[in-house]
Amino acid sequence: MIIGLAGPELADDEAQLLREYPPRGVILFSRNISTPFQVRQLNAILRQILAPDAVLMVDQEGGRVARLRAPHWRNLPPAAALKTPEAALAHGKALGVMVKEAGFTMTAAPVLDLRYEGASDVVGDRALSHDPQVVAALGAQIAEGIMAAGITPIIKHIPGHGRAQIDSHEGLPKIARDADLSADFFPFIANNKLPWAMTAHIVYEAYDTLPATLSAKVIAEIIRGKIGFTGTLVSDDLAMGALSGTPAERAVGALQAGCDVALYCPGDMAGNRAVLEAVANGH
């Protein structure tokens, strides 16, 4: 499990829970971040409590998806503004350095989804292009820049979120059985040796009635099979509206389907305890 926290300081009950059920890591959001000094201190405290190889994650892409923001941090452009390999590499390096200096080990970028006209704006300008070749090439450069700073990138949202008509934060998108997904898969195939990938909460009707995050078939046949991704697979946030069931049921379901790590972001104590206990107890 990677879990969220409630606020900018680690509460005593949160610290106790982290010691009782050590997660794979922690993800921080804007609610947890106020100044460079504060976030470095919080990450240092987490590093003392968690395992030496624990993940300290932030969802920092640039553009509208940024938890480190002005005035304390530089606002980077959205992916859609990056037009050359040089710009993408520089963007990745700037992103990596910013995240590293704040004490994190990992950022949930780059987005390798394609931009589709008429699709939900949940991807929109977070996508590098509508052209899979461009997305693959520029995404690789962003990832290279992030890694040059000593930060682990996470490609997302595998096997492809771009054509979704519904925002998966609000509901469950479904991709029609007859959709040709080869273009959507291509950027992920081209980057299938990168270390981490994040799943899409989307039903691909040609393969399963369950969303990819909870689908053993999609994970085995598409993500691990056709795409050939060999790294660590983490779910998107299990609290999103696309999924049903309790947080604990979602966490166990994602892991049983083949995710290596499940992500639960809200930071509520009851939810955190429920998912950590369920995963620790194997049910």
PDB file of C-alpha atoms in Angstrom:
ATOM      1  CA  MET A   1       0.000   0.000   0.000  1.00  0.00           C
ATOM      2  CA  ILE A   2       0.885   3.637  -0.579  1.00  0.00           C
ATOM      3  CA  ILE A   3      -1.366   5.873   1.507  1.00  0.00           C
ATOM      4  CA  GLY A   4      -2.117   9.564   1.948  1.00  0.00           C
ATOM      5  CA  LEU A   5      -2.005  11.672   5.106  1.00  0.00           C
ATOM      6  CA  ALA A   6      -4.483  14.172   6.512  1.00  0.00           C
ATOM      7  CA  GLY A   7      -2.470  17.382   6.820  1.00  0.00           C
ATOM      8  CA  PRO A   8       0.895  19.178   6.799  1.00  0.00           C
ATOM      9  CA  GLU A   9       2.090  17.521  10.016  1.00  0.00           C
ATOM     10  CA  LEU A  10       2.220  13.822  10.817  1.00  0.00           C
ATOM     11  CA  ALA A  11      -0.375  13.173  13.523  1.00  0.00           C
ATOM     12  CA  ASP A  12       0.459  10.835  16.404  1.00  0.00           C
ATOM     13  CA  ASP A  13      -2.182   8.304  15.361  1.00  0.00           C
ATOM     14  CA  GLU A  14      -0.842   8.350  11.792  1.00  0.00           C
ATOM     15  CA  ALA A  15       2.707   7.721  13.012  1.00  0.00           C
ATOM     16  CA  GLN A  16       1.461   4.843  15.162  1.00  0.00           C
ATOM     17  CA  LEU A  17      -0.417   3.327  12.202  1.00  0.00           C
ATOM     18  CA  LEU A  18       2.667   3.577   9.965  1.00  0.00           C
ATOM     19  CA  ARG A  19       4.671   1.679  12.577  1.00  0.00           C
ATOM     20  CA  GLU A  20       1.931  -0.894  13.181  1.00  0.00           C
ATOM     21  CA  TYR A  21       1.265  -1.628   9.492  1.00  0.00           C
ATOM     22  CA  PRO A  22       4.268  -0.311   7.524  1.00  0.00           C
ATOM     23  CA  PRO A  23       3.088   0.660   4.026  1.00  0.00           C
ATOM     24  CA  ARG A  24       5.162   0.557   0.855  1.00  0.00           C
ATOM     25  CA  GLY A  25       5.149   4.333   1.025  1.00  0.00           C
ATOM     26  CA  VAL A  26       3.271   7.598   1.428  1.00  0.00           C
ATOM     27  CA  ILE A  27       1.905  10.081  -1.120  1.00  0.00           C
ATOM     28  CA  LEU A  28       1.583  13.786  -0.317  1.00  0.00           C
ATOM     29  CA  PHE A  29      -0.866  16.304  -1.796  1.00  0.00           C
ATOM     30  CA  SER A  30      -1.399  20.065  -1.574  1.00  0.00           C
ATOM     31  CA  ARG A  31      -3.100  19.622   1.810  1.00  0.00           C
ATOM     32  CA  ASN A  32       0.187  18.210   3.141  1.00  0.00           C
ATOM     33  CA  ILE A  33       2.488  20.864   1.650  1.00  0.00           C
ATOM     34  CA  SER A  34       2.979  24.490   2.685  1.00  0.00           C
ATOM     35  CA  THR A  35       6.649  25.505   2.344  1.00  0.00           C
ATOM     36  CA  PRO A  36       9.897  23.891   1.150  1.00  0.00           C
ATOM     37  CA  PHE A  37      11.162  23.604   4.732  1.00  0.00           C
ATOM     38  CA  GLN A  38       7.912  22.066   5.982  1.00  0.00           C
ATOM     39  CA  VAL A  39       7.682  19.394   3.268  1.00  0.00           C
ATOM     40  CA  ARG A  40      11.353  18.457   3.630  1.00  0.00           C
ATOM     41  CA  GLN A  41      10.820  18.043   7.374  1.00  0.00           C
ATOM     42  CA  LEU A  42       7.695  15.943   6.877  1.00  0.00           C
ATOM     43  CA  ASN A  43       9.456  13.685   4.366  1.00  0.00           C
ATOM     44  CA  ALA A  44      12.443  13.365   6.724  1.00  0.00           C
ATOM     45  CA  ILE A  45      10.143  12.235   9.545  1.00  0.00           C
ATOM     46  CA  LEU A  46       8.452   9.727   7.232  1.00  0.00           C
ATOM     47  CA  ARG A  47      11.837   8.426   6.134  1.00  0.00           C
ATOM     48  CA  GLN A  48      12.759   7.765   9.786  1.00  0.00           C
ATOM     49  CA  ILE A  49       9.554   5.800  10.415  1.00  0.00           C
ATOM     50  CA  LEU A  50       9.310   3.835   7.166  1.00  0.00           C
ATOM     51  CA  ALA A  51      11.632   1.253   5.631  1.00  0.00           C
ATOM     52  CA  PRO A  52      14.829   2.574   3.999  1.00  0.00           C
ATOM     53  CA  ASP A  53      13.466   1.793   0.528  1.00  0.00           C
ATOM     54  CA  ALA A  54       9.993   3.233   1.187  1.00  0.00           C
ATOM     55  CA  VAL A  55       8.335   5.352  -1.496  1.00  0.00           C
ATOM     56  CA  LEU A  56       7.787   9.058  -0.858  1.00  0.00           C
ATOM     57  CA  MET A  57       5.508   9.997  -3.748  1.00  0.00           C
ATOM     58  CA  VAL A  58       4.036  13.203  -5.115  1.00  0.00           C
ATOM     59  CA  ASP A  59       1.711  13.700  -8.084  1.00  0.00           C
ATOM     60  CA  GLN A  60       3.711  16.384  -9.904  1.00  0.00           C
ATOM     61  CA  GLU A  61       3.374  16.595 -13.688  1.00  0.00           C
ATOM     62  CA  GLY A  62       3.430  20.320 -14.436  1.00  0.00           C
ATOM     63  CA  GLY A  63       0.447  22.385 -15.572  1.00  0.00           C
ATOM     64  CA  ARG A  64      -2.723  21.812 -13.552  1.00  0.00           C
ATOM     65  CA  VAL A  65      -1.411  18.670 -11.835  1.00  0.00           C
ATOM     66  CA  ALA A  66       1.101  20.156  -9.412  1.00  0.00           C
ATOM     67  CA  ARG A  67       1.272  19.867  -5.631  1.00  0.00           C
ATOM     68  CA  LEU A  68       4.450  21.961  -5.410  1.00  0.00           C
ATOM     69  CA  ARG A  69       3.311  25.406  -6.580  1.00  0.00           C
ATOM     70  CA  ALA A  70       4.236  29.076  -6.701  1.00  0.00           C
ATOM     71  CA  PRO A  71       5.265  31.131  -4.826  1.00  0.00           C
ATOM     72  CA  HIS A  72       7.616  28.547  -3.301  1.00  0.00           C
ATOM     73  CA  TRP A  73       8.102  26.453  -6.429  1.00  0.00           C
ATOM     74  CA  ARG A  74       8.332  27.146 -10.143  1.00  0.00           C
ATOM     75  CA  ASN A  75       5.153  26.493 -12.108  1.00  0.00           C
ATOM     76  CA  LEU A  76       6.065  24.174 -14.982  1.00  0.00           C
ATOM     77  CA  PRO A  77       3.976  24.068 -18.183  1.00  0.00           C
ATOM     78  CA  PRO A  78       1.521  21.299 -19.031  1.00  0.00           C
ATOM     79  CA  ALA A  79       2.734  18.422 -21.182  1.00  0.00           C
ATOM     80  CA  ALA A  80       0.820  19.737 -24.203  1.00  0.00           C
ATOM     81  CA  ALA A  81       3.171  22.748 -24.334  1.00  0.00           C
ATOM     82  CA  LEU A  82       6.237  20.528 -24.827  1.00  0.00           C
ATOM     83  CA  LYS A  83       6.956  20.235 -28.550  1.00  0.00           C
ATOM     84  CA  THR A  84      10.538  18.981 -28.852  1.00  0.00           C
ATOM     85  CA  PRO A  85      12.667  16.244 -27.274  1.00  0.00           C
ATOM     86  CA  GLU A  86      14.911  18.949 -25.823  1.00  0.00           C
ATOM     87  CA  ALA A  87      11.961  20.691 -24.149  1.00  0.00           C
ATOM     88  CA  ALA A  88      10.650  17.391 -22.789  1.00  0.00           C
ATOM     89  CA  LEU A  89      14.051  16.425 -21.369  1.00  0.00           C
ATOM     90  CA  ALA A  90      14.478  19.841 -19.736  1.00  0.00           C
ATOM     91  CA  HIS A  91      10.957  19.580 -18.309  1.00  0.00           C
ATOM     92  CA  GLY A  92      11.738  16.170 -16.829  1.00  0.00           C
ATOM     93  CA  LYS A  93      14.984  17.396 -15.302  1.00  0.00           C
ATOM     94  CA  ALA A  94      13.290  20.455 -13.757  1.00  0.00           C
ATOM     95  CA  LEU A  95      10.491  18.262 -12.431  1.00  0.00           C
ATOM     96  CA  GLY A  96      12.938  15.747 -10.986  1.00  0.00           C
ATOM     97  CA  VAL A  97      15.102  18.351  -9.278  1.00  0.00           C
ATOM     98  CA  MET A  98      12.061  20.084  -7.765  1.00  0.00           C
ATOM     99  CA  VAL A  99      10.692  16.814  -6.392  1.00  0.00           C
ATOM    100  CA  LYS A 100      14.111  15.645  -5.156  1.00  0.00           C
ATOM    101  CA  GLU A 101      14.805  18.885  -3.283  1.00  0.00           C
ATOM    102  CA  ALA A 102      11.441  18.532  -1.507  1.00  0.00           C
ATOM    103  CA  GLY A 103      12.489  15.128  -0.185  1.00  0.00           C
ATOM    104  CA  PHE A 104      10.463  12.833  -2.446  1.00  0.00           C
ATOM    105  CA  THR A 105      11.696   9.705  -4.207  1.00  0.00           C
ATOM    106  CA  MET A 106       9.034   9.391  -6.905  1.00  0.00           C
ATOM    107  CA  THR A 107       6.631  11.445  -9.033  1.00  0.00           C
ATOM    108  CA  ALA A 108       3.547  10.246 -10.905  1.00  0.00           C
ATOM    109  CA  ALA A 109       4.689  11.415 -14.354  1.00  0.00           C
ATOM    110  CA  PRO A 110       4.883  11.320 -17.338  1.00  0.00           C
ATOM    111  CA  VAL A 111       1.370  10.869 -18.740  1.00  0.00           C
ATOM    112  CA  LEU A 112       1.524   8.599 -21.810  1.00  0.00           C
ATOM    113  CA  ASP A 113      -2.186   8.839 -22.636  1.00  0.00           C
ATOM    114  CA  LEU A 114      -3.172  10.185 -26.055  1.00  0.00           C
ATOM    115  CA  ARG A 115      -5.174  13.388 -26.459  1.00  0.00           C
ATOM    116  CA  TYR A 116      -8.515  12.715 -28.173  1.00  0.00           C
ATOM    117  CA  GLU A 117     -10.935  15.380 -29.395  1.00  0.00           C
ATOM    118  CA  GLY A 118     -14.284  15.017 -27.662  1.00  0.00           C
ATOM    119  CA  ALA A 119     -12.948  12.872 -24.829  1.00  0.00           C
ATOM    120  CA  SER A 120     -13.129  13.815 -21.154  1.00  0.00           C
ATOM    121  CA  ASP A 121     -10.895  16.753 -20.253  1.00  0.00           C
ATOM    122  CA  VAL A 122      -9.451  14.746 -17.348  1.00  0.00           C
ATOM    123  CA  VAL A 123      -6.472  14.097 -19.648  1.00  0.00           C
ATOM    124  CA  GLY A 124      -6.632  17.074 -22.041  1.00  0.00           C
ATOM    125  CA  ASP A 125      -3.481  19.195 -21.860  1.00  0.00           C
ATOM    126  CA  ARG A 126      -1.851  16.618 -19.588  1.00  0.00           C
ATOM    127  CA  ALA A 127      -1.292  14.589 -22.774  1.00  0.00           C
ATOM    128  CA  LEU A 128       1.759  15.322 -24.898  1.00  0.00           C
ATOM    129  CA  SER A 129      -0.041  14.840 -28.224  1.00  0.00           C
ATOM    130  CA  HIS A 130      -2.681  12.901 -30.142  1.00  0.00           C
ATOM    131  CA  ASP A 131       0.144  11.199 -32.072  1.00  0.00           C
ATOM    132  CA  PRO A 132       1.331   7.985 -30.376  1.00  0.00           C
ATOM    133  CA  GLN A 133       4.835   8.288 -31.850  1.00  0.00           C
ATOM    134  CA  VAL A 134       5.203  11.796 -30.416  1.00  0.00           C
ATOM    135  CA  VAL A 135       3.816  10.756 -27.023  1.00  0.00           C
ATOM    136  CA  ALA A 136       6.201   7.794 -26.889  1.00  0.00           C
ATOM    137  CA  ALA A 137       9.265   9.851 -27.804  1.00  0.00           C
ATOM    138  CA  LEU A 138       8.569  12.910 -25.651  1.00  0.00           C
ATOM    139  CA  GLY A 139       7.385  10.779 -22.734  1.00  0.00           C
ATOM    140  CA  ALA A 140      10.669   8.883 -22.835  1.00  0.00           C
ATOM    141  CA  GLN A 141      12.561  12.175 -22.637  1.00  0.00           C
ATOM    142  CA  ILE A 142      10.530  13.390 -19.651  1.00  0.00           C
ATOM    143  CA  ALA A 143      11.177  10.098 -17.865  1.00  0.00           C
ATOM    144  CA  GLU A 144      14.893  10.315 -18.672  1.00  0.00           C
ATOM    145  CA  GLY A 145      15.046  13.828 -17.224  1.00  0.00           C
ATOM    146  CA  ILE A 146      13.227  12.761 -14.059  1.00  0.00           C
ATOM    147  CA  MET A 147      15.593   9.824 -13.575  1.00  0.00           C
ATOM    148  CA  ALA A 148      18.633  12.050 -14.182  1.00  0.00           C
ATOM    149  CA  ALA A 149      17.640  13.866 -10.974  1.00  0.00           C
ATOM    150  CA  GLY A 150      17.545  10.574  -9.061  1.00  0.00           C
ATOM    151  CA  ILE A 151      13.747  10.371  -8.995  1.00  0.00           C
ATOM    152  CA  THR A 152      11.627   7.404 -10.117  1.00  0.00           C
ATOM    153  CA  PRO A 153       9.022   8.267 -12.782  1.00  0.00           C
ATOM    154  CA  ILE A 154       5.628   6.571 -13.055  1.00  0.00           C
ATOM    155  CA  ILE A 155       4.142   6.257 -16.545  1.00  0.00           C
ATOM    156  CA  LYS A 156       0.357   6.497 -16.606  1.00  0.00           C
ATOM    157  CA  HIS A 157      -2.434   5.552 -17.103  1.00  0.00           C
ATOM    158  CA  ILE A 158      -1.662   2.110 -18.502  1.00  0.00           C
ATOM    159  CA  PRO A 159      -3.025   0.735 -20.840  1.00  0.00           C
ATOM    160  CA  GLY A 160      -4.408   4.118 -21.959  1.00  0.00           C
ATOM    161  CA  HIS A 161      -6.907   6.671 -20.592  1.00  0.00           C
ATOM    162  CA  GLY A 162      -7.031   9.198 -23.421  1.00  0.00           C
ATOM    163  CA  ARG A 163     -10.226   8.146 -25.191  1.00  0.00           C
ATOM    164  CA  ALA A 164     -12.327   7.917 -21.994  1.00  0.00           C
ATOM    165  CA  GLN A 165     -15.572   9.895 -22.219  1.00  0.00           C
ATOM    166  CA  ILE A 166     -15.999  10.073 -18.432  1.00  0.00           C
ATOM    167  CA  ASP A 167     -13.637  11.381 -15.754  1.00  0.00           C
ATOM    168  CA  SER A 168     -12.669   8.310 -13.714  1.00  0.00           C
ATOM    169  CA  HIS A 169     -12.574  10.509 -10.598  1.00  0.00           C
ATOM    170  CA  GLU A 170     -16.364  10.743 -10.966  1.00  0.00           C
ATOM    171  CA  GLY A 171     -17.509   7.559 -12.711  1.00  0.00           C
ATOM    172  CA  LEU A 172     -16.412   4.456 -14.598  1.00  0.00           C
ATOM    173  CA  PRO A 173     -15.348   5.022 -18.221  1.00  0.00           C
ATOM    174  CA  LYS A 174     -15.866   2.194 -20.700  1.00  0.00           C
ATOM    175  CA  ILE A 175     -14.009   1.702 -23.964  1.00  0.00           C
ATOM    176  CA  ALA A 176     -16.136   0.013 -26.626  1.00  0.00           C
ATOM    177  CA  ARG A 177     -15.415  -3.555 -27.639  1.00  0.00           C
ATOM    178  CA  ASP A 178     -14.698  -2.538 -31.251  1.00  0.00           C
ATOM    179  CA  ALA A 179     -12.195   0.243 -30.416  1.00  0.00           C
ATOM    180  CA  ASP A 180      -8.759  -0.171 -32.012  1.00  0.00           C
ATOM    181  CA  LEU A 181      -6.466   0.345 -29.026  1.00  0.00           C
ATOM    182  CA  SER A 182      -3.153  -0.194 -30.811  1.00  0.00           C
ATOM    183  CA  ALA A 183      -2.377   3.539 -30.853  1.00  0.00           C
ATOM    184  CA  ASP A 184      -3.224   3.858 -27.140  1.00  0.00           C
ATOM    185  CA  PHE A 185      -0.936   0.954 -26.266  1.00  0.00           C
ATOM    186  CA  PHE A 186       1.988   2.178 -28.392  1.00  0.00           C
ATOM    187  CA  PRO A 187       3.536   4.788 -26.016  1.00  0.00           C
ATOM    188  CA  PHE A 188       3.458   2.226 -23.203  1.00  0.00           C
ATOM    189  CA  ILE A 189       5.016  -0.482 -25.388  1.00  0.00           C
ATOM    190  CA  ALA A 190       7.778   1.941 -26.375  1.00  0.00           C
ATOM    191  CA  ASN A 191       8.438   2.699 -22.694  1.00  0.00           C
ATOM    192  CA  ASN A 192       7.769  -0.744 -21.234  1.00  0.00           C
ATOM    193  CA  LYS A 193      11.157  -0.978 -19.504  1.00  0.00           C
ATOM    194  CA  LEU A 194      10.586   2.062 -17.294  1.00  0.00           C
ATOM    195  CA  PRO A 195      10.428   1.177 -13.583  1.00  0.00           C
ATOM    196  CA  TRP A 196       6.844   2.004 -12.534  1.00  0.00           C
ATOM    197  CA  ALA A 197       3.441   2.340 -14.212  1.00  0.00           C
ATOM    198  CA  MET A 198       0.020   3.416 -12.894  1.00  0.00           C
ATOM    199  CA  THR A 199      -3.188   1.710 -13.998  1.00  0.00           C
ATOM    200  CA  ALA A 200      -6.309   3.222 -15.528  1.00  0.00           C
ATOM    201  CA  HIS A 201      -9.681   2.813 -13.814  1.00  0.00           C
ATOM    202  CA  ILE A 202     -11.308   2.010 -17.171  1.00  0.00           C
ATOM    203  CA  VAL A 203     -13.285  -0.941 -18.514  1.00  0.00           C
ATOM    204  CA  TYR A 204     -11.913  -2.210 -21.828  1.00  0.00           C
ATOM    205  CA  GLU A 205     -14.986  -4.103 -23.028  1.00  0.00           C
ATOM    206  CA  ALA A 206     -13.041  -6.243 -25.496  1.00  0.00           C
ATOM    207  CA  TYR A 207     -11.250  -7.865 -22.559  1.00  0.00           C
ATOM    208  CA  ASP A 208     -13.275  -7.676 -19.342  1.00  0.00           C
ATOM    209  CA  THR A 209     -16.230  -6.140 -17.530  1.00  0.00           C
ATOM    210  CA  LEU A 210     -13.943  -5.034 -14.685  1.00  0.00           C
ATOM    211  CA  PRO A 211     -11.800  -1.872 -14.804  1.00  0.00           C
ATOM    212  CA  ALA A 212      -8.144  -2.495 -15.653  1.00  0.00           C
ATOM    213  CA  THR A 213      -7.053  -1.883 -12.051  1.00  0.00           C
ATOM    214  CA  LEU A 214      -9.189  -4.815 -10.870  1.00  0.00           C
ATOM    215  CA  SER A 215      -8.889  -7.012 -13.965  1.00  0.00           C
ATOM    216  CA  ALA A 216      -6.502  -9.948 -13.813  1.00  0.00           C
ATOM    217  CA  LYS A 217      -7.200 -10.465 -17.525  1.00  0.00           C
ATOM    218  CA  VAL A 218      -6.242  -6.926 -18.577  1.00  0.00           C
ATOM    219  CA  ILE A 219      -3.173  -6.905 -16.346  1.00  0.00           C
ATOM    220  CA  ALA A 220      -1.932 -10.313 -17.527  1.00  0.00           C
ATOM    221  CA  GLU A 221      -2.902 -10.205 -21.207  1.00  0.00           C
ATOM    222  CA  ILE A 222      -2.521  -6.495 -22.013  1.00  0.00           C
ATOM    223  CA  ILE A 223      -0.260  -4.740 -19.505  1.00  0.00           C
ATOM    224  CA  ARG A 224       2.149  -7.633 -18.923  1.00  0.00           C
ATOM    225  CA  GLY A 225       1.412  -9.363 -22.251  1.00  0.00           C
ATOM    226  CA  LYS A 226       0.818  -7.142 -25.297  1.00  0.00           C
ATOM    227  CA  ILE A 227       2.446  -4.064 -23.776  1.00  0.00           C
ATOM    228  CA  GLY A 228       5.193  -6.081 -22.120  1.00  0.00           C
ATOM    229  CA  PHE A 229       5.536  -3.867 -19.059  1.00  0.00           C
ATOM    230  CA  THR A 230       7.969  -5.541 -16.661  1.00  0.00           C
ATOM    231  CA  GLY A 231       8.220  -3.026 -13.815  1.00  0.00           C
ATOM    232  CA  THR A 232       6.214  -2.261 -10.674  1.00  0.00           C
ATOM    233  CA  LEU A 233       2.496  -1.764 -11.316  1.00  0.00           C
ATOM    234  CA  VAL A 234       0.660   0.607  -8.974  1.00  0.00           C
ATOM    235  CA  SER A 235      -3.070   1.278  -9.021  1.00  0.00           C
ATOM    236  CA  ASP A 236      -4.468   4.739  -9.540  1.00  0.00           C
ATOM    237  CA  ASP A 237      -6.151   6.147  -6.417  1.00  0.00           C
ATOM    238  CA  LEU A 238      -8.574   3.546  -5.071  1.00  0.00           C
ATOM    239  CA  ALA A 239     -10.840   6.264  -3.675  1.00  0.00           C
ATOM    240  CA  MET A 240     -11.848   7.479  -7.144  1.00  0.00           C
ATOM    241  CA  GLY A 241     -15.485   7.290  -8.214  1.00  0.00           C
ATOM    242  CA  ALA A 242     -14.826   4.734 -10.957  1.00  0.00           C
ATOM    243  CA  LEU A 243     -14.545   1.877  -8.467  1.00  0.00           C
ATOM    244  CA  SER A 244     -17.130   0.209  -6.236  1.00  0.00           C
ATOM    245  CA  GLY A 245     -16.823  -1.562  -2.893  1.00  0.00           C
ATOM    246  CA  THR A 246     -15.145  -0.517   0.334  1.00  0.00           C
ATOM    247  CA  PRO A 247     -11.578   0.844   0.294  1.00  0.00           C
ATOM    248  CA  ALA A 248     -10.376  -2.472   1.750  1.00  0.00           C
ATOM    249  CA  GLU A 249     -12.196  -4.484  -0.936  1.00  0.00           C
ATOM    250  CA  ARG A 250     -10.740  -2.278  -3.658  1.00  0.00           C
ATOM    251  CA  ALA A 251      -7.201  -2.602  -2.277  1.00  0.00           C
ATOM    252  CA  VAL A 252      -7.331  -6.373  -1.987  1.00  0.00           C
ATOM    253  CA  GLY A 253      -9.002  -6.618  -5.401  1.00  0.00           C
ATOM    254  CA  ALA A 254      -6.279  -4.579  -7.102  1.00  0.00           C
ATOM    255  CA  LEU A 255      -3.511  -6.665  -5.548  1.00  0.00           C
ATOM    256  CA  GLN A 256      -5.254  -9.954  -6.323  1.00  0.00           C
ATOM    257  CA  ALA A 257      -5.697  -8.816  -9.943  1.00  0.00           C
ATOM    258  CA  GLY A 258      -1.962  -8.299 -10.321  1.00  0.00           C
ATOM    259  CA  CYS A 259      -1.115  -4.794  -9.165  1.00  0.00           C
ATOM    260  CA  ASP A 260       2.101  -4.846  -7.139  1.00  0.00           C
ATOM    261  CA  VAL A 261       1.102  -1.808  -5.076  1.00  0.00           C
ATOM    262  CA  ALA A 262      -2.293  -0.263  -4.288  1.00  0.00           C
ATOM    263  CA  LEU A 263      -2.688   3.505  -3.851  1.00  0.00           C
ATOM    264  CA  TYR A 264      -5.181   5.035  -1.402  1.00  0.00           C
ATOM    265  CA  CYS A 265      -4.957   8.820  -1.318  1.00  0.00           C
ATOM    266  CA  PRO A 266      -7.657  10.548   0.814  1.00  0.00           C
ATOM    267  CA  GLY A 267      -5.653  10.517   4.042  1.00  0.00           C
ATOM    268  CA  ASP A 268      -8.568   9.588   6.303  1.00  0.00           C
ATOM    269  CA  MET A 269      -7.552   7.540   9.307  1.00  0.00           C
ATOM    270  CA  ALA A 270     -10.395   5.023   9.054  1.00  0.00           C
ATOM    271  CA  GLY A 271      -9.717   4.315   5.395  1.00  0.00           C
ATOM    272  CA  ASN A 272      -5.969   4.053   5.902  1.00  0.00           C
ATOM    273  CA  ARG A 273      -6.376   1.588   8.743  1.00  0.00           C
ATOM    274  CA  ALA A 274      -8.925  -0.458   6.811  1.00  0.00           C
ATOM    275  CA  VAL A 275      -6.751  -0.865   3.707  1.00  0.00           C
ATOM    276  CA  LEU A 276      -3.539  -1.539   5.638  1.00  0.00           C
ATOM    277  CA  GLU A 277      -5.192  -4.127   7.891  1.00  0.00           C
ATOM    278  CA  ALA A 278      -6.917  -5.845   4.972  1.00  0.00           C
ATOM    279  CA  VAL A 279      -3.726  -6.104   2.937  1.00  0.00           C
ATOM    280  CA  ALA A 280      -1.672  -7.215   5.950  1.00  0.00           C
ATOM    281  CA  ASN A 281      -4.213  -9.931   6.726  1.00  0.00           C
ATOM    282  CA  GLY A 282      -4.584 -11.010   3.110  1.00  0.00           C
ATOM    283  CA  HIS A 283      -8.309 -10.353   2.817  1.00  0.00           C
TER     284      HIS A 283
END
